[in-house]
Amino acid sequence: MSISMKNLDPAFRGAGQKDGLEIWRIENFKPVPVPTSSHGKFYMGDSYIILKTTALKNGSFRHDIHYWLGKDTSQDEAGTAAILTVELDAALGGRAVQYRESQGNETEKLLSYFRPCIMPQPGGVASGFNHVEVNEQEHVTRLYVCRGKHVVHVKEVPFARSSLNHDDIFILDTKSKIFQFNGSNSCIQERGKALEVVQYIKDTFHEGKCEVAAVEDGKLMADAEAGEFWALFGGFAPLPRKTASEETGEETEAAVKLLCFNQGQLEPIGFESLTHDLLETNKCYLLDCGAQMYVWMGRTTSLQQRKGASEAAEKLLTGDSRTKSHVMKMIEGYETVTFKSKFNEWPPTPDLKLSSEDGRGKVAALLKSQGLDVKGLMKSAPVTEEPESYIDCTGHLQVWRVNGNAKTLLASSEQSKFYTGDCYIFQYTYTGEDKEECLIGTWFGNKSVEEERVAAISLASKMVQAAKFQATMARLYEGKEPIQFFVIFQSLQVFKVVLALDTRNSLLKMVWMMIVTLKLD
């Protein structure tokens, strides 16, 4: 199902045809383009649609659509934004994943578009408020908390000592000075990102004319800048430790619910096991996992069905006051790995077409499409009517066997021989679309021990850190490897150990039986 650009709102015509960002604000239930000079400037009373277009090497485009809702936006405007994203996606081919973004609870993907951060301002068209220009407003002292090592979540918190803690970084913005308070448990990456936010605040709200000071958690009044900082809170006092519930930061896992959108209503579907067979291609469904909510739209559903399901999800969130729930909407055949991981069974992807000419840089995306535990950066597969997967097998491979808490590099002649009782770490470096990419993975044999699995994960994580978090990380298990894994290794042998008792000698001997489970020429 697709619609013509001619049937779209005029503001959307020509969208998604070039690499970059396009943003629209909802005004009187219509999308109004936001000029490039104002990209990243959001108002709390408004709703926005953000289209990220990525040009691929094969000449096609990948699209990601987000709709951002300020905390003061009206329900009608939020619903309009949700419906318009469905229309825009259909006109672009129905392949994009659509993300619902609420103020203060944005996804890392959206935050990565706007460096160093998103800091919404009061006002907005949707709520009837007037926009407040920065240079016109009287400066008010504000306290922000900053979280994140790669992208930064910035949230305003009450200007009070009780808002501070030892784990996070806080920015206190006063009329003449900006303080960065570094919690004693914060890391250097977080401090570096917070410093970028401090500079952004200085340039945006102070025209670059104010002092900046860093305050370390634990420094008392003897330090002049620390003394000045604590004086603003009425004097120094030790910060309390978090309670056990606050330290975990974990929410109670909600029971998974599957609802079908039928004639304007959401109808619960009972199930003993959540499997792919429950989804019918001519219907739309809502998978409610508590903190995450997914809208799945069958390939043969109409535009009206998709709009209705999107609107129903928005009403459900509003009615239940679940402002922190993340919502992702996707079309059948273009499901995300997180969505597929919720199911006990998911059919394998279609047979792969291998090509070293057209498929460079697709390894990470292919592994992720198989429903693996994949973390980090990735490149998407080429956009076609049906998903097609390519892979370049000309990269450089290194393999280590895990021994206790250490790893041993294997010779090239041994790196395709795995033992079911061991754990391995592999690093595959390959040519991406615009730079060299790196995949770091762990492989766990069925008979491997838990201690070495934990050590493998820890060692692989350190390798990712050493790569400055520019590597993709994957976790694989014996017997559940995707076909791309075998393409990387070319020829794989899995050796299984069988213990036999030699009664003639009354000795327990190790008999090694080499079983080739898969060998690709």
Coordinates of C-alpha atoms in Angstrom, one line a residue:
M1 CA 0.0 0.0 0.0
S2 CA 1.3 3.4 -1.0
I3 CA -0.1 6.8 -1.9
S4 CA 1.1 9.4 -4.3
M5 CA 2.9 12.5 -3.3
K6 CA 0.2 14.4 -5.1
N7 CA -2.3 13.2 -2.4
L8 CA -0.1 14.5 0.4
D9 CA -0.3 17.8 2.1
P10 CA 1.5 20.3 -0.1
A11 CA 4.1 20.9 2.7
F12 CA 5.3 17.3 2.3
R13 CA 5.6 17.2 -1.4
G14 CA 9.2 16.5 -2.5
A15 CA 10.1 15.4 1.0
G16 CA 12.7 12.6 1.5
Q17 CA 14.5 13.1 -1.8
K18 CA 17.8 14.3 -0.5
D19 CA 20.2 13.4 2.4
G20 CA 19.5 15.4 5.6
L21 CA 16.9 16.6 8.0
E22 CA 13.4 18.0 7.3
I23 CA 11.2 19.3 10.1
W24 CA 7.6 20.5 10.2
R25 CA 5.6 22.1 13.0
I26 CA 1.9 21.4 13.4
E27 CA 0.0 24.6 13.1
N28 CA -3.9 24.5 12.9
F29 CA -3.7 20.8 12.1
K30 CA -1.4 21.4 9.2
P31 CA 2.4 20.7 8.8
V32 CA 4.4 23.9 8.4
P33 CA 8.1 23.6 7.3
V34 CA 10.6 24.8 9.9
P35 CA 13.6 26.6 8.3
T36 CA 17.0 25.0 8.5
S37 CA 18.2 27.9 10.7
S38 CA 15.7 26.8 13.4
H39 CA 16.4 23.1 13.4
G40 CA 16.8 21.9 16.9
K41 CA 14.7 24.7 18.3
F42 CA 11.6 23.1 19.9
Y43 CA 8.8 24.7 21.9
M44 CA 7.0 22.9 24.8
G45 CA 3.6 23.8 23.4
D46 CA 4.2 22.4 19.9
S47 CA 4.2 19.1 18.0
Y48 CA 6.8 18.5 15.3
I49 CA 7.5 15.9 12.6
I50 CA 11.1 15.1 11.8
L51 CA 12.2 13.2 8.7
K52 CA 15.8 11.9 8.6
T53 CA 16.8 10.9 5.1
T54 CA 20.0 8.9 4.5
A55 CA 21.4 8.5 1.0
L56 CA 22.7 5.0 0.3
K57 CA 25.4 4.0 -2.0
N58 CA 23.0 2.2 -4.4
G59 CA 21.2 5.5 -5.1
S60 CA 18.2 4.8 -2.9
F61 CA 17.2 6.5 0.4
R62 CA 16.5 5.3 3.9
H63 CA 14.0 7.2 6.0
D64 CA 13.4 7.5 9.7
I65 CA 10.3 9.5 10.8
H66 CA 9.8 10.9 14.3
Y67 CA 7.0 13.0 15.7
W68 CA 8.0 15.0 18.8
L69 CA 5.4 16.2 21.3
G70 CA 6.1 19.0 23.8
K71 CA 4.8 18.5 27.3
D72 CA 2.2 21.3 26.8
T73 CA 1.1 20.3 23.3
S74 CA -2.7 19.7 22.9
Q75 CA -4.1 16.2 22.4
D76 CA -5.5 17.2 19.0
E77 CA -2.2 18.4 17.7
A78 CA -0.4 15.3 19.0
G79 CA -3.0 13.1 17.2
T80 CA -2.6 15.1 14.0
A81 CA 1.2 14.6 14.1
A82 CA 0.7 10.8 14.6
I83 CA -1.6 10.6 11.6
L84 CA 0.5 12.7 9.3
T85 CA 3.6 10.5 10.0
V86 CA 1.6 7.6 8.6
E87 CA 0.7 9.5 5.5
L88 CA 4.3 10.6 5.0
D89 CA 5.6 7.1 5.4
A90 CA 3.1 5.7 3.0
A91 CA 4.1 8.2 0.3
L92 CA 7.8 7.4 0.9
G93 CA 7.1 3.7 0.3
G94 CA 6.0 2.4 3.7
R95 CA 9.5 1.3 4.8
A96 CA 10.3 3.8 7.5
V97 CA 10.1 3.1 11.2
Q98 CA 8.1 5.8 13.0
Y99 CA 9.0 6.9 16.5
R100 CA 6.9 8.8 19.0
E101 CA 9.0 11.2 20.9
S102 CA 7.8 12.9 24.1
Q103 CA 9.6 15.8 25.7
G104 CA 12.2 14.6 28.2
N105 CA 11.9 11.0 26.9
E106 CA 13.4 11.2 23.5
T107 CA 15.2 8.2 21.8
E108 CA 18.9 8.3 21.4
K109 CA 18.4 8.2 17.6
L110 CA 16.5 11.5 17.6
L111 CA 19.0 13.1 20.0
S112 CA 21.8 12.2 17.7
Y113 CA 20.4 14.5 15.1
F114 CA 20.7 17.6 17.3
R115 CA 24.1 18.1 18.9
P116 CA 24.8 18.6 21.7
C117 CA 21.3 18.3 23.0
I118 CA 17.6 19.3 22.8
M119 CA 16.5 22.0 25.2
P120 CA 12.8 22.9 24.6
Q121 CA 11.7 26.5 25.3
P122 CA 8.4 27.7 26.8
G123 CA 5.6 28.7 24.4
G124 CA 4.1 27.2 21.3
V125 CA 1.5 27.6 18.6
A126 CA -0.3 24.3 19.4
S127 CA -1.1 25.4 23.0
G128 CA -2.0 29.0 22.2
F129 CA 1.1 30.2 24.0
N130 CA 3.3 32.9 22.6
H131 CA 6.9 31.9 21.7
V132 CA 9.3 33.5 24.1
E133 CA 12.4 34.7 22.5
V134 CA 15.6 34.1 24.4
N135 CA 16.9 37.6 24.2
E136 CA 13.5 39.0 25.5
Q137 CA 13.0 36.8 28.5
E138 CA 14.3 37.8 32.0
H139 CA 17.0 35.2 32.9
V140 CA 15.8 32.8 35.5
T141 CA 18.2 30.5 37.4
R142 CA 17.6 26.9 36.1
L143 CA 19.0 23.6 37.2
Y144 CA 19.5 20.8 34.6
V145 CA 20.5 17.1 34.9
C146 CA 22.6 15.7 32.1
R147 CA 22.8 11.9 31.4
G148 CA 24.4 10.0 28.6
K149 CA 27.9 9.1 27.3
H150 CA 27.1 9.3 23.5
V151 CA 24.1 11.5 23.2
V152 CA 22.9 13.7 26.1
H153 CA 19.5 13.7 27.7
V154 CA 19.0 17.2 29.3
K155 CA 16.1 17.7 31.7
E156 CA 15.2 20.6 33.9
V157 CA 14.8 19.7 37.5
P158 CA 13.7 21.8 40.5
F159 CA 16.3 24.3 41.7
A160 CA 16.9 22.6 45.1
R161 CA 19.6 20.7 46.8
S162 CA 17.4 17.6 46.9
S163 CA 17.6 17.4 43.1
L164 CA 21.4 16.8 43.2
N165 CA 23.0 13.3 43.6
H166 CA 26.4 11.6 43.3
D167 CA 25.7 9.7 40.1
D168 CA 24.8 12.4 37.6
I169 CA 26.1 15.7 36.2
F170 CA 24.1 18.9 36.8
I171 CA 24.3 22.3 35.1
L172 CA 23.2 25.4 37.1
D173 CA 22.5 28.3 34.8
T174 CA 22.5 31.7 36.6
K175 CA 22.4 35.1 35.1
S176 CA 26.2 35.7 35.2
K177 CA 27.7 32.2 35.6
I178 CA 27.2 28.6 34.5
F179 CA 28.2 25.9 37.0
Q180 CA 28.8 22.2 36.0
F181 CA 28.5 20.0 39.0
N182 CA 30.2 16.6 38.5
G183 CA 28.8 13.8 40.7
S184 CA 31.5 11.7 42.2
N185 CA 30.2 8.6 40.4
S186 CA 29.9 10.2 37.0
C187 CA 32.3 9.1 34.3
I188 CA 34.7 11.1 32.1
Q189 CA 32.6 10.6 28.9
E190 CA 29.5 12.0 30.6
R191 CA 31.5 15.0 31.9
G192 CA 32.8 15.7 28.4
K193 CA 29.3 15.7 26.9
A194 CA 28.0 17.9 29.7
L195 CA 30.7 20.4 28.9
E196 CA 29.4 20.6 25.4
V197 CA 25.9 21.4 26.8
V198 CA 27.5 24.2 29.0
Q199 CA 29.0 25.8 25.9
Y200 CA 25.7 25.5 24.1
I201 CA 23.9 27.3 26.9
K202 CA 26.5 30.0 27.0
D203 CA 26.3 30.6 23.3
T204 CA 22.5 30.3 23.0
F205 CA 21.2 32.0 26.2
H206 CA 24.1 34.3 27.2
E207 CA 25.4 35.4 23.7
G208 CA 28.7 33.9 24.8
K209 CA 29.2 36.4 27.6
C210 CA 29.3 34.6 30.9
E211 CA 31.7 32.8 33.2
V212 CA 31.9 29.0 33.4
A213 CA 32.9 27.0 36.4
A214 CA 33.3 23.3 37.2
V215 CA 32.5 22.0 40.7
E216 CA 33.6 18.6 41.8
D217 CA 31.3 16.6 44.1
G218 CA 33.0 16.5 47.6
K219 CA 34.8 19.8 47.4
L220 CA 33.8 22.0 50.3
M221 CA 33.7 25.7 50.9
A222 CA 37.5 25.9 50.8
D223 CA 37.3 25.9 47.0
A224 CA 36.1 29.4 45.9
E225 CA 33.9 28.2 43.0
A226 CA 32.5 25.3 45.0
G227 CA 31.7 27.7 47.8
E228 CA 29.9 30.1 45.4
F229 CA 27.9 27.1 44.0
W230 CA 26.8 25.8 47.3
A231 CA 25.9 29.3 48.5
L232 CA 23.2 29.4 45.8
F233 CA 21.6 26.4 47.6
G234 CA 21.8 28.0 51.0
G235 CA 25.1 26.6 52.0
F236 CA 26.8 23.2 51.9
A237 CA 25.3 20.0 53.2
P238 CA 26.1 16.4 52.4
L239 CA 24.1 14.8 49.6
P240 CA 22.0 11.8 50.7
R241 CA 22.6 8.4 49.1
K242 CA 19.9 7.0 46.8
T243 CA 17.4 4.5 48.2
A244 CA 17.6 1.0 46.9
S245 CA 14.6 1.6 44.5
E246 CA 16.2 4.7 43.2
E247 CA 19.6 3.0 42.7
T248 CA 18.2 0.2 40.5
G249 CA 16.1 2.6 38.5
E250 CA 14.1 -0.4 37.3
E251 CA 10.4 -0.3 36.6
T252 CA 8.3 -3.4 37.3
E253 CA 8.0 -5.4 34.1
A254 CA 4.5 -5.2 32.8
A255 CA 2.6 -8.1 31.3
V256 CA 2.8 -8.1 27.5
K257 CA -0.5 -7.4 25.8
L258 CA -1.4 -7.8 22.1
L259 CA -4.4 -5.8 20.8
C260 CA -5.9 -5.9 17.3
F261 CA -7.3 -2.7 15.8
N262 CA -10.7 -3.6 14.4
Q263 CA -13.4 -1.2 13.2
G264 CA -12.1 1.7 15.3
Q265 CA -11.5 -0.3 18.5
L266 CA -8.6 -2.1 20.1
E267 CA -9.5 -5.7 20.9
P268 CA -7.3 -7.8 23.3
I269 CA -6.0 -11.0 21.9
G270 CA -5.4 -13.9 24.3
F271 CA -2.4 -16.1 23.8
E272 CA -0.3 -18.7 25.6
S273 CA 2.8 -18.0 23.6
L274 CA 3.5 -14.8 21.7
T275 CA 4.3 -16.0 18.2
H276 CA 4.5 -14.4 14.7
D277 CA 1.5 -16.5 13.6
L278 CA -0.8 -14.2 15.7
L279 CA -0.2 -11.3 13.2
E280 CA -2.4 -11.2 10.1
T281 CA -1.2 -9.3 7.1
N282 CA -4.5 -7.5 6.6
K283 CA -4.7 -6.1 10.1
C284 CA -3.0 -3.7 12.4
Y285 CA -1.9 -4.6 16.0
L286 CA -0.6 -2.9 19.1
L287 CA 1.9 -4.8 21.2
D288 CA 1.9 -3.2 24.7
C289 CA 5.1 -4.0 26.7
G290 CA 4.7 -1.3 29.3
A291 CA 7.7 1.0 28.8
Q292 CA 7.6 0.2 25.1
M293 CA 4.7 0.1 22.7
Y294 CA 4.8 -1.1 19.1
V295 CA 2.2 -0.6 16.4
W296 CA 2.5 -3.3 13.7
M297 CA 0.8 -2.6 10.4
G298 CA 0.2 -5.5 8.0
R299 CA 1.5 -5.1 4.4
T300 CA -2.0 -5.2 2.9
T301 CA -3.7 -2.8 5.3
S302 CA -5.2 0.4 4.0
L303 CA -4.0 3.9 4.8
Q304 CA -7.2 4.4 6.8
Q305 CA -6.5 1.3 8.9
R306 CA -3.0 2.5 9.6
K307 CA -4.2 6.0 10.6
G308 CA -6.8 4.5 12.8
A309 CA -4.3 2.3 14.6
S310 CA -1.9 5.2 15.1
E311 CA -4.7 7.4 16.5
A312 CA -5.9 4.6 18.8
A313 CA -2.4 4.1 20.2
E314 CA -2.1 7.9 20.9
K315 CA -5.4 7.9 22.7
L316 CA -4.4 4.8 24.8
L317 CA -1.2 6.5 25.9
T318 CA -3.0 9.8 26.8
G319 CA -5.8 8.0 28.6
D320 CA -3.4 5.9 30.7
S321 CA -1.1 9.0 31.3
R322 CA 1.9 7.0 30.0
T323 CA 4.0 9.9 28.9
K324 CA 7.2 7.9 29.3
S325 CA 6.3 5.0 27.1
H326 CA 8.3 4.7 23.8
V327 CA 6.2 4.0 20.7
M328 CA 7.5 2.6 17.5
K329 CA 5.4 2.0 14.4
M330 CA 6.5 -0.3 11.6
I331 CA 5.3 -2.1 8.5
E332 CA 5.3 -5.8 8.0
G333 CA 8.6 -6.9 6.6
Y334 CA 10.5 -4.0 8.1
E335 CA 10.3 -4.9 11.8
T336 CA 13.0 -3.8 14.2
V337 CA 15.1 -6.3 16.2
T338 CA 13.6 -5.1 19.5
F339 CA 10.1 -5.8 18.2
K340 CA 11.0 -9.3 17.0
S341 CA 12.7 -10.1 20.2
K342 CA 9.4 -9.9 22.1
F343 CA 8.1 -13.0 20.2
N344 CA 8.9 -16.5 21.2
E345 CA 9.0 -17.5 17.5
W346 CA 9.9 -15.4 14.5
P347 CA 10.4 -16.8 11.0
P348 CA 13.8 -16.5 9.4
T349 CA 14.4 -13.7 6.8
P350 CA 14.4 -14.6 3.1
D351 CA 17.4 -16.3 1.5
L352 CA 20.3 -13.9 1.1
K353 CA 21.9 -12.6 -2.0
L354 CA 25.6 -12.3 -1.5
S355 CA 27.5 -9.6 -3.3
S356 CA 30.8 -8.0 -2.6
E357 CA 30.2 -5.2 -5.0
D358 CA 26.9 -3.9 -3.7
G359 CA 26.9 -5.0 -0.1
R360 CA 29.8 -3.4 1.7
G361 CA 29.1 -2.3 5.2
K362 CA 25.9 -4.4 5.7
V363 CA 27.2 -7.0 8.2
A364 CA 25.9 -5.2 11.3
A365 CA 22.4 -4.6 9.8
L366 CA 22.1 -8.2 8.6
L367 CA 23.0 -9.6 12.1
K368 CA 20.5 -7.2 13.7
S369 CA 17.7 -8.2 11.2
Q370 CA 18.1 -11.8 12.4
G371 CA 16.8 -10.8 15.9
L372 CA 20.2 -11.0 17.6
D373 CA 21.4 -9.1 20.6
V374 CA 23.1 -6.4 18.7
K375 CA 24.3 -3.1 20.2
G376 CA 26.0 0.0 18.7
L377 CA 26.1 1.6 15.3
M378 CA 24.8 -0.1 12.2
K379 CA 24.1 0.5 8.5
S380 CA 20.8 -0.4 7.0
A381 CA 20.2 -2.8 4.1
P382 CA 19.3 -1.4 0.7
V383 CA 15.7 -0.2 0.2
T384 CA 13.7 -2.3 -2.2
E385 CA 10.1 -3.5 -2.4
E386 CA 11.0 -6.6 -0.5
P387 CA 14.0 -6.6 2.0
E388 CA 17.2 -7.9 0.3
S389 CA 20.4 -8.6 2.2
Y390 CA 23.9 -8.3 0.9
I391 CA 27.2 -8.9 2.5
D392 CA 30.9 -8.2 1.8
C393 CA 33.0 -11.1 2.9
T394 CA 36.4 -9.4 2.0
G395 CA 37.0 -7.9 5.4
H396 CA 39.7 -8.7 8.0
L397 CA 38.8 -11.3 10.7
Q398 CA 40.5 -11.9 14.1
V399 CA 39.4 -14.6 16.6
W400 CA 40.3 -15.1 20.3
R401 CA 39.5 -18.1 22.6
V402 CA 38.5 -17.1 26.1
N403 CA 40.6 -18.7 28.8
G404 CA 39.3 -17.9 32.3
N405 CA 39.4 -14.1 32.4
A406 CA 41.8 -13.7 29.5
K407 CA 41.7 -14.2 25.7
T408 CA 44.1 -15.9 23.4
L409 CA 44.5 -14.8 19.8
L410 CA 44.1 -17.8 17.4
A411 CA 46.2 -18.3 14.3
S412 CA 44.4 -17.7 11.0
S413 CA 44.5 -21.5 10.3
E414 CA 42.6 -22.1 13.6
Q415 CA 40.1 -19.3 13.7
S416 CA 37.3 -21.3 12.0
K417 CA 37.6 -24.2 14.4
F418 CA 35.2 -23.7 17.4
Y419 CA 34.7 -26.1 20.4
T420 CA 31.3 -26.5 21.9
G421 CA 32.8 -26.2 25.4
D422 CA 34.5 -22.8 24.8
C423 CA 33.6 -19.1 24.3
Y424 CA 35.1 -17.0 21.5
I425 CA 35.5 -13.3 20.6
F426 CA 35.8 -12.3 17.0
Q427 CA 36.5 -8.9 15.4
Y428 CA 35.5 -8.3 11.8
T429 CA 36.7 -5.1 10.1
Y430 CA 35.1 -4.2 6.8
T431 CA 34.5 -1.3 4.4
G432 CA 31.3 0.6 5.2
E433 CA 29.4 3.1 3.2
D434 CA 31.5 6.1 4.1
K435 CA 34.2 4.7 6.5
E436 CA 35.7 1.5 7.8
E437 CA 33.3 -0.3 10.1
C438 CA 34.1 -2.8 12.9
L439 CA 32.0 -5.7 14.3
I440 CA 32.9 -7.3 17.6
G441 CA 31.0 -10.4 18.6
T442 CA 31.0 -13.2 21.1
W443 CA 30.1 -16.8 20.4
F444 CA 29.0 -19.2 23.2
G445 CA 29.3 -23.0 22.8
N446 CA 26.4 -25.0 24.1
K447 CA 28.7 -26.6 26.7
S448 CA 30.6 -23.5 27.7
V449 CA 30.5 -22.4 31.4
E450 CA 28.8 -19.3 32.7
E451 CA 32.1 -17.9 34.1
E452 CA 33.7 -17.8 30.7
R453 CA 30.5 -16.3 29.1
V454 CA 30.6 -13.5 31.6
A455 CA 34.3 -13.0 30.9
A456 CA 33.8 -13.0 27.1
I457 CA 31.1 -10.3 27.4
S458 CA 33.4 -8.2 29.6
L459 CA 36.4 -8.6 27.3
A460 CA 34.3 -7.7 24.2
S461 CA 32.9 -4.7 25.9
K462 CA 36.4 -3.4 26.7
M463 CA 37.3 -3.9 23.0
V464 CA 34.3 -1.7 22.1
Q465 CA 35.4 0.9 24.5
A466 CA 38.9 0.8 23.1
A467 CA 37.3 1.5 19.7
K468 CA 35.7 4.6 21.2
F469 CA 32.3 3.0 20.9
Q470 CA 32.4 3.1 17.1
A471 CA 32.1 -0.7 16.9
T472 CA 29.0 -2.8 16.6
M473 CA 28.6 -5.5 19.2
A474 CA 26.8 -8.9 18.7
R475 CA 26.2 -11.9 20.9
L476 CA 25.7 -15.3 19.2
Y477 CA 24.9 -18.8 20.5
E478 CA 25.8 -22.2 19.0
G479 CA 23.1 -23.5 16.8
K480 CA 21.4 -20.1 16.5
E481 CA 23.9 -18.3 14.2
P482 CA 22.6 -16.3 11.2
I483 CA 23.9 -17.2 7.8
Q484 CA 25.9 -14.0 7.7
F485 CA 28.1 -15.4 10.5
F486 CA 29.1 -18.4 8.4
V487 CA 29.8 -16.1 5.4
I488 CA 32.2 -14.1 7.5
F489 CA 34.0 -17.3 8.6
Q490 CA 33.8 -18.9 5.1
S491 CA 34.4 -22.4 6.6
L492 CA 33.3 -23.3 10.1
Q493 CA 33.9 -26.5 12.0
V494 CA 32.4 -27.1 15.4
F495 CA 34.1 -29.8 17.5
K496 CA 32.0 -31.6 20.0
V497 CA 33.5 -33.4 23.0
V498 CA 32.2 -36.8 24.0
L499 CA 33.4 -38.6 27.2
A500 CA 33.7 -42.4 26.9
L501 CA 34.8 -45.0 29.5
D502 CA 37.4 -47.5 28.4
T503 CA 36.4 -50.5 30.6
R504 CA 39.5 -52.6 29.5
N505 CA 41.9 -50.1 31.2
S506 CA 39.3 -48.8 33.8
L507 CA 40.4 -45.4 32.7
L508 CA 38.3 -42.4 31.7
K509 CA 39.6 -41.2 28.4
M510 CA 38.7 -38.1 26.3
V511 CA 37.6 -39.1 22.9
W512 CA 37.5 -36.1 20.5
M513 CA 34.8 -36.5 17.8
M514 CA 35.1 -33.8 15.2
I515 CA 31.7 -33.0 13.7
V516 CA 31.5 -30.6 10.9
T517 CA 28.2 -28.8 11.4
L518 CA 28.5 -26.5 8.5
K519 CA 31.0 -25.8 5.9
L520 CA 30.6 -23.2 3.2
D521 CA 32.9 -23.3 0.2

